[in-house]
Short mmCIF file of C-alpha atoms in Angstrom, two decimals:
data_model
loop_
_atom_site.label_atom_id
_atom_site.label_comp_id
_atom_site.label_asym_id
_atom_site.label_seq_id
_atom_site.Cartn_x
_atom_site.Cartn_y
_atom_site.Cartn_z
CA MET A 1 29.22 10.93 -31.92
CA LYS A 2 32.28 10.01 -29.98
CA GLU A 3 32.08 13.15 -27.90
CA LYS A 4 28.41 12.47 -27.03
CA GLU A 5 29.23 8.79 -26.06
CA SER A 6 31.99 9.81 -23.89
CA GLY A 7 29.81 12.41 -22.27
CA LYS A 8 27.28 9.92 -21.35
CA LYS A 9 29.52 7.50 -19.38
CA PRO A 10 30.42 9.71 -16.51
CA ILE A 11 26.73 10.62 -15.97
CA SER A 12 25.81 6.86 -15.93
CA THR A 13 28.69 6.01 -13.65
CA SER A 14 27.96 8.73 -11.16
CA PHE A 15 24.36 7.83 -11.17
CA LYS A 16 25.24 4.31 -10.24
CA ILE A 17 27.54 5.57 -7.33
CA VAL A 18 24.69 7.58 -5.96
CA LYS A 19 22.32 4.54 -6.05
CA ILE A 20 24.99 2.46 -4.26
CA VAL A 21 25.58 5.20 -1.71
CA VAL A 22 21.70 5.58 -1.07
CA ALA A 23 21.29 1.72 -0.90
CA ILE A 24 24.07 1.55 1.70
CA ILE A 25 22.54 4.37 3.83
CA PHE A 26 19.09 2.73 3.76
CA ALA A 27 20.63 -0.69 4.59
CA ILE A 28 22.43 0.77 7.73
CA HIS A 29 19.26 2.56 8.68
CA ALA A 30 17.21 -0.68 8.33
CA ILE A 31 19.87 -2.56 10.45
CA THR A 32 19.63 0.10 13.30
CA LEU A 33 15.87 -0.42 13.32
CA VAL A 34 16.01 -4.15 13.36
CA LEU A 35 18.89 -4.71 15.76
CA PRO A 36 17.02 -3.38 18.87
CA VAL A 37 13.96 -5.42 18.15
CA ALA A 38 16.04 -8.64 17.46
CA TRP A 39 17.99 -8.04 20.67
CA GLY A 40 14.75 -7.49 22.62
CA LEU A 41 13.49 -10.71 21.25
CA VAL A 42 16.62 -12.51 22.50
CA VAL A 43 16.43 -11.06 25.98
CA SER A 44 12.62 -11.90 26.24
CA LEU A 45 13.51 -15.53 25.58
CA THR A 46 16.43 -15.69 28.07
CA PRO A 47 15.66 -17.68 31.21
CA THR A 48 15.43 -15.38 34.28
CA ASP A 49 17.98 -17.28 36.32
CA PHE A 50 20.51 -16.97 33.43
CA PHE A 51 19.91 -13.27 33.01
CA MET A 52 20.45 -12.64 36.79
CA LEU A 53 23.83 -14.26 36.60
CA ASN A 54 24.97 -12.80 33.30
CA GLY A 55 22.80 -9.88 32.46
CA PHE A 56 23.27 -8.54 28.91
CA LEU A 57 26.91 -9.89 28.73
CA LYS A 58 26.28 -13.41 27.46
CA PHE A 59 24.05 -14.88 24.73
CA PRO A 60 21.58 -17.22 26.29
CA THR A 61 22.17 -20.99 25.93
CA SER A 62 18.54 -21.92 26.13
CA ILE A 63 15.13 -20.47 25.21
CA GLU A 64 12.39 -19.73 27.69
CA PHE A 65 8.98 -19.25 26.13
CA ASN A 66 7.43 -19.23 29.55
CA ASN A 67 8.40 -15.56 29.93
CA TYR A 68 5.46 -14.69 27.70
CA VAL A 69 3.17 -16.63 29.85
CA GLU A 70 4.51 -14.93 32.97
CA ALA A 71 3.94 -11.47 31.34
CA PHE A 72 0.22 -12.04 31.69
CA THR A 73 0.27 -13.21 35.24
CA SER A 74 3.10 -11.53 37.09
CA ILE A 75 3.03 -7.93 35.56
CA GLU A 76 0.92 -5.46 37.61
CA ALA A 77 0.69 -1.73 37.91
CA GLY A 78 -1.86 0.35 39.73
CA GLY A 79 -3.82 -2.65 40.68
CA PHE A 80 -4.17 -3.77 37.12
CA THR A 81 -2.73 -6.90 35.54
CA PHE A 82 -1.26 -6.99 32.08
CA SER A 83 -4.81 -7.97 30.73
CA GLY A 84 -6.33 -5.14 32.46
CA MET A 85 -3.78 -2.56 31.12
CA LEU A 86 -4.44 -4.05 27.68
CA ILE A 87 -8.17 -3.29 27.96
CA ASN A 88 -7.37 0.18 29.22
CA SER A 89 -5.01 0.75 26.16
CA VAL A 90 -7.70 -0.49 23.73
CA TRP A 91 -10.49 1.77 25.06
CA TRP A 92 -8.16 4.70 25.42
CA ALA A 93 -6.39 4.53 22.05
CA ALA A 94 -9.41 3.51 19.98
CA GLY A 95 -11.86 5.80 21.67
CA GLY A 96 -9.47 8.69 21.42
CA ALA A 97 -8.81 8.12 17.83
CA PHE A 98 -12.42 7.82 16.90
CA LEU A 99 -13.47 10.96 18.85
CA GLY A 100 -10.54 13.02 17.69
CA VAL A 101 -10.95 12.30 14.02
CA ALA A 102 -14.75 12.43 14.06
CA VAL A 103 -14.71 15.92 15.69
CA SER A 104 -11.99 17.13 13.51
CA ALA A 105 -13.93 16.02 10.50
CA MET A 106 -16.94 17.84 11.39
CA THR A 107 -15.13 21.05 12.35
CA ALA A 108 -12.98 20.83 9.28
CA TYR A 109 -16.03 20.31 6.98
CA ALA A 110 -17.84 23.41 8.55
CA VAL A 111 -14.83 25.71 8.21
CA ALA A 112 -14.02 24.57 4.69
CA ARG A 113 -17.42 24.55 3.16
CA TYR A 114 -19.20 27.34 4.81
CA LYS A 115 -18.27 31.05 4.75
CA PHE A 116 -18.53 32.84 8.08
CA MET A 117 -16.76 35.41 10.02
CA LEU A 118 -14.82 33.06 12.42
CA GLY A 119 -13.93 30.55 9.76
CA PRO A 120 -10.40 31.90 9.07
CA VAL A 121 -9.85 32.51 12.77
CA ILE A 122 -10.59 28.83 13.49
CA TYR A 123 -8.25 27.72 10.75
CA TRP A 124 -5.31 29.73 11.95
CA VAL A 125 -5.86 28.90 15.53
CA ALA A 126 -5.62 25.22 14.44
CA VAL A 127 -2.41 25.81 12.49
CA ILE A 128 -0.86 27.87 15.35
CA SER A 129 -1.85 25.34 17.91
CA MET A 130 0.33 22.78 16.24
CA MET A 131 3.34 25.06 16.91
CA ILE A 132 2.78 25.24 20.67
CA PRO A 133 4.70 22.76 22.72
CA ILE A 134 2.50 20.15 24.36
CA MET A 135 4.05 20.58 27.69
CA SER A 136 2.87 24.23 27.92
CA ASN A 137 -0.79 23.06 27.71
CA LEU A 138 -0.44 20.50 30.61
CA THR A 139 -1.26 22.96 33.46
CA ALA A 140 -4.28 24.31 31.74
CA LEU A 141 -5.51 20.86 30.85
CA PHE A 142 -5.09 19.66 34.41
CA LYS A 143 -7.12 22.61 35.83
CA LEU A 144 -9.77 22.09 33.09
CA SER A 145 -10.14 18.41 33.87
CA ALA A 146 -10.30 19.00 37.52
CA ALA A 147 -13.00 21.64 37.20
CA MET A 148 -15.03 19.27 34.98
CA SER A 149 -14.54 16.47 37.46
CA ILE A 150 -13.17 14.13 34.82
CA TYR A 151 -9.56 13.94 36.15
CA ASN A 152 -8.47 10.28 36.80
CA THR A 153 -11.60 8.91 35.09
CA PRO A 154 -12.33 7.39 31.77
CA PHE A 155 -14.11 10.57 30.75
CA MET A 156 -10.56 11.96 30.08
CA LEU A 157 -11.47 10.66 26.54
CA LEU A 158 -13.48 13.90 26.22
CA THR A 159 -10.14 15.78 26.04
CA GLN A 160 -9.39 14.08 22.71
CA MET A 161 -12.39 16.00 21.20
CA SER A 162 -10.50 19.20 20.39
CA GLY A 163 -11.09 19.21 16.67
CA MET A 164 -7.93 21.07 16.11
CA GLY A 165 -4.36 20.26 15.23
CA PHE A 166 -3.00 17.98 12.47
CA ASN A 167 -6.21 16.05 11.76
CA PHE A 168 -8.13 19.34 11.26
CA VAL A 169 -5.60 20.80 8.83
CA VAL A 170 -5.43 17.63 6.71
CA LEU A 171 -9.27 17.16 6.52
CA TYR A 172 -9.65 20.90 5.85
CA SER A 173 -7.56 20.56 2.85
CA PHE A 174 -9.46 17.60 1.62
CA PHE A 175 -12.94 19.22 2.01
CA LYS A 176 -11.72 22.40 0.53
CA GLY A 177 -10.60 20.53 -2.65
CA ILE A 178 -14.05 18.91 -3.20
CA SER A 179 -16.22 20.51 -5.68
CA GLY A 180 -19.44 22.16 -4.46
CA GLU A 181 -21.39 20.44 -7.20
CA TYR A 182 -21.94 17.47 -4.77
CA ALA A 183 -23.75 19.61 -2.18
CA GLU A 184 -25.74 21.62 -4.84
CA ALA A 185 -27.11 18.31 -6.26
CA ALA A 186 -28.06 17.00 -2.84
CA PHE A 187 -29.75 20.31 -1.74
CA ILE A 188 -31.91 20.26 -5.00
CA ASP A 189 -33.05 16.74 -3.93
CA GLY A 190 -34.02 18.18 -0.57
CA ALA A 191 -31.11 17.00 1.58
CA GLY A 192 -30.22 18.99 4.66
CA HIS A 193 -26.74 20.16 5.70
CA PHE A 194 -26.06 17.44 8.14
CA ARG A 195 -27.28 14.87 5.64
CA VAL A 196 -24.93 16.15 2.92
CA PHE A 197 -22.09 15.87 5.32
CA LEU A 198 -22.91 12.31 6.42
CA THR A 199 -24.01 10.77 3.05
CA ILE A 200 -21.62 12.61 0.68
CA TYR A 201 -18.62 14.39 2.06
CA ALA A 202 -17.87 11.96 5.00
CA PRO A 203 -17.80 8.86 2.81
CA LEU A 204 -15.48 10.61 0.31
CA ALA A 205 -13.12 11.41 3.37
CA VAL A 206 -13.14 7.78 4.81
CA PRO A 207 -9.65 6.82 3.39
CA SER A 208 -8.10 9.90 4.88
CA MET A 209 -9.99 9.52 8.12
CA ILE A 210 -8.88 5.84 8.46
CA ALA A 211 -5.24 6.99 7.93
CA LEU A 212 -5.44 9.80 10.49
CA GLY A 213 -7.33 7.44 12.94
CA LEU A 214 -4.53 4.93 12.71
CA THR A 215 -1.82 7.40 13.19
CA THR A 216 -3.81 8.80 16.14
CA PHE A 217 -4.36 5.41 17.58
CA ILE A 218 -0.66 4.47 17.32
CA GLY A 219 0.37 7.76 19.06
CA LEU A 220 -2.14 7.23 21.94
CA TRP A 221 -1.26 3.54 22.28
CA GLY A 222 2.35 4.29 22.82
CA ASP A 223 2.05 7.44 24.89
CA PRO A 224 2.92 6.87 28.58
CA GLN A 225 2.92 10.57 29.53
CA PHE A 226 -0.88 11.44 29.46
CA PRO A 227 -2.12 8.48 31.22
CA LEU A 228 0.52 8.79 33.97
CA LEU A 229 -0.42 12.42 34.56
CA PHE A 230 -4.21 12.37 34.15
CA MET A 231 -5.30 8.75 34.57
CA PRO A 232 -2.94 7.26 37.26
CA GLU A 233 -5.56 4.86 38.44
CA TYR A 234 -6.26 3.61 34.87
CA PRO A 235 -2.81 2.61 33.55
CA THR A 236 -2.45 1.65 29.94
CA LEU A 237 0.22 -0.73 28.70
CA ALA A 238 2.61 2.28 27.84
CA SER A 239 2.16 3.95 31.30
CA GLY A 240 1.73 0.60 33.30
CA LEU A 241 4.99 -0.86 31.95
CA TYR A 242 6.89 2.33 32.43
CA THR A 243 5.88 2.26 36.10
CA TYR A 244 6.58 -1.41 36.37
CA GLN A 245 10.06 -0.86 34.80
CA THR A 246 10.94 1.72 37.55
CA ALA A 247 9.66 -0.77 40.17
CA ILE A 248 11.96 -3.70 39.09
CA ASP A 249 15.20 -1.80 38.62
CA ARG A 250 16.54 -3.70 41.62
CA VAL A 251 15.25 -7.02 40.44
CA PRO A 252 17.14 -7.74 37.23
CA GLY A 253 15.65 -11.25 36.91
CA MET A 254 12.36 -9.75 35.88
CA THR A 255 13.92 -8.02 32.91
CA PRO A 256 13.31 -10.82 30.35
CA ILE A 257 9.59 -10.80 31.35
CA LEU A 258 9.43 -7.04 30.88
CA TYR A 259 11.01 -7.33 27.40
CA ALA A 260 8.38 -10.04 26.54
CA CYS A 261 5.57 -7.60 27.62
CA LEU A 262 7.13 -4.88 25.53
CA LEU A 263 7.18 -7.05 22.50
CA ILE A 264 3.64 -8.11 22.94
CA THR A 265 2.46 -4.52 23.04
CA THR A 266 4.01 -4.08 19.63
CA ILE A 267 1.77 -6.72 18.03
CA PRO A 268 -1.39 -4.62 17.72
CA VAL A 269 0.61 -1.81 15.97
CA LEU A 270 2.35 -4.13 13.57
CA ALA A 271 -0.96 -5.88 12.72
CA LEU A 272 -2.60 -2.49 11.99
CA PHE A 273 0.23 -1.43 9.76
CA VAL A 274 0.24 -4.68 7.94
CA ILE A 275 -3.62 -4.61 7.34
CA PHE A 276 -3.79 -0.94 6.58
CA ARG A 277 -0.44 -0.21 4.99
CA ASP A 278 -2.00 1.10 1.88
CA LYS A 279 -3.89 3.65 3.96
CA PHE A 280 -0.60 4.84 5.48
CA MET A 281 1.05 5.30 2.16
CA ASP A 282 -1.80 6.70 0.17
CA MET A 283 -3.81 9.37 1.89
CA GLN A 284 -6.47 10.32 -0.85
CA LEU A 285 -6.81 14.09 -0.49
CA SER A 286 -8.42 15.14 -3.67
CA GLY A 287 -12.05 15.45 -4.57
CA GLY A 288 -13.96 13.51 -7.22
CA ILE A 289 -14.71 16.40 -9.60
CA LYS A 290 -12.06 18.63 -10.98
CA GLY A 291 -12.53 22.21 -12.24
#
């Protein structure tokens, strides 16, 4: 008995050490995430005249909330004010997320539930397309959008309807895991193929589609590259603030207002994460009938 007890102590002690080390690592990681945001908040509340004299070298002696008001009135890019860029961000990110997930869901359902010659080809094209760097597609996308006369127009939303990529692979796995008994029962009752998808399979995939839609929305919301290249006359918050930042490099007094804008743009993303945090953490990818 003594040998067993003595053998347990080192295991327990080593496990505690591992827990402490892991906790320290996560604490350091959390600090590295919080510090930039905290410092950005401090800069956004710094009076512009104080920042012009001291820059980032001194902690502000007073707080200026008017910087957040100035953000809506003094920020401008491509002829759009902050409010205009906010509207562009909403229709671009929300519309792109909806169209991307909707088309991916329909494509994934057809490939997963129906057997046809090109089904495996479509699946592997989707998988391989995830390995191709995005930069290599920009030239082809530019020529395609110019040929379709949608370049630099809101119709660039149509480019989000690819139906391929990560969304397709995830939804393909979901639909593949659902038993065919659902469809068989619906077909016996006289339902058509499209009705089966809309009334049975699509509702089952709603949790996964919401999670994918949210991640797509966040990606489009914070992406400055695509709007800069393909919608220069419709700047979003991401592309507009990037352009504005390059324009005020020689005017350091506007930096606090720029930081105020940056923090405002994070509010929708944080709100979505708080509201739908369960969807992010739990993507339900299994069917309702097993076996």
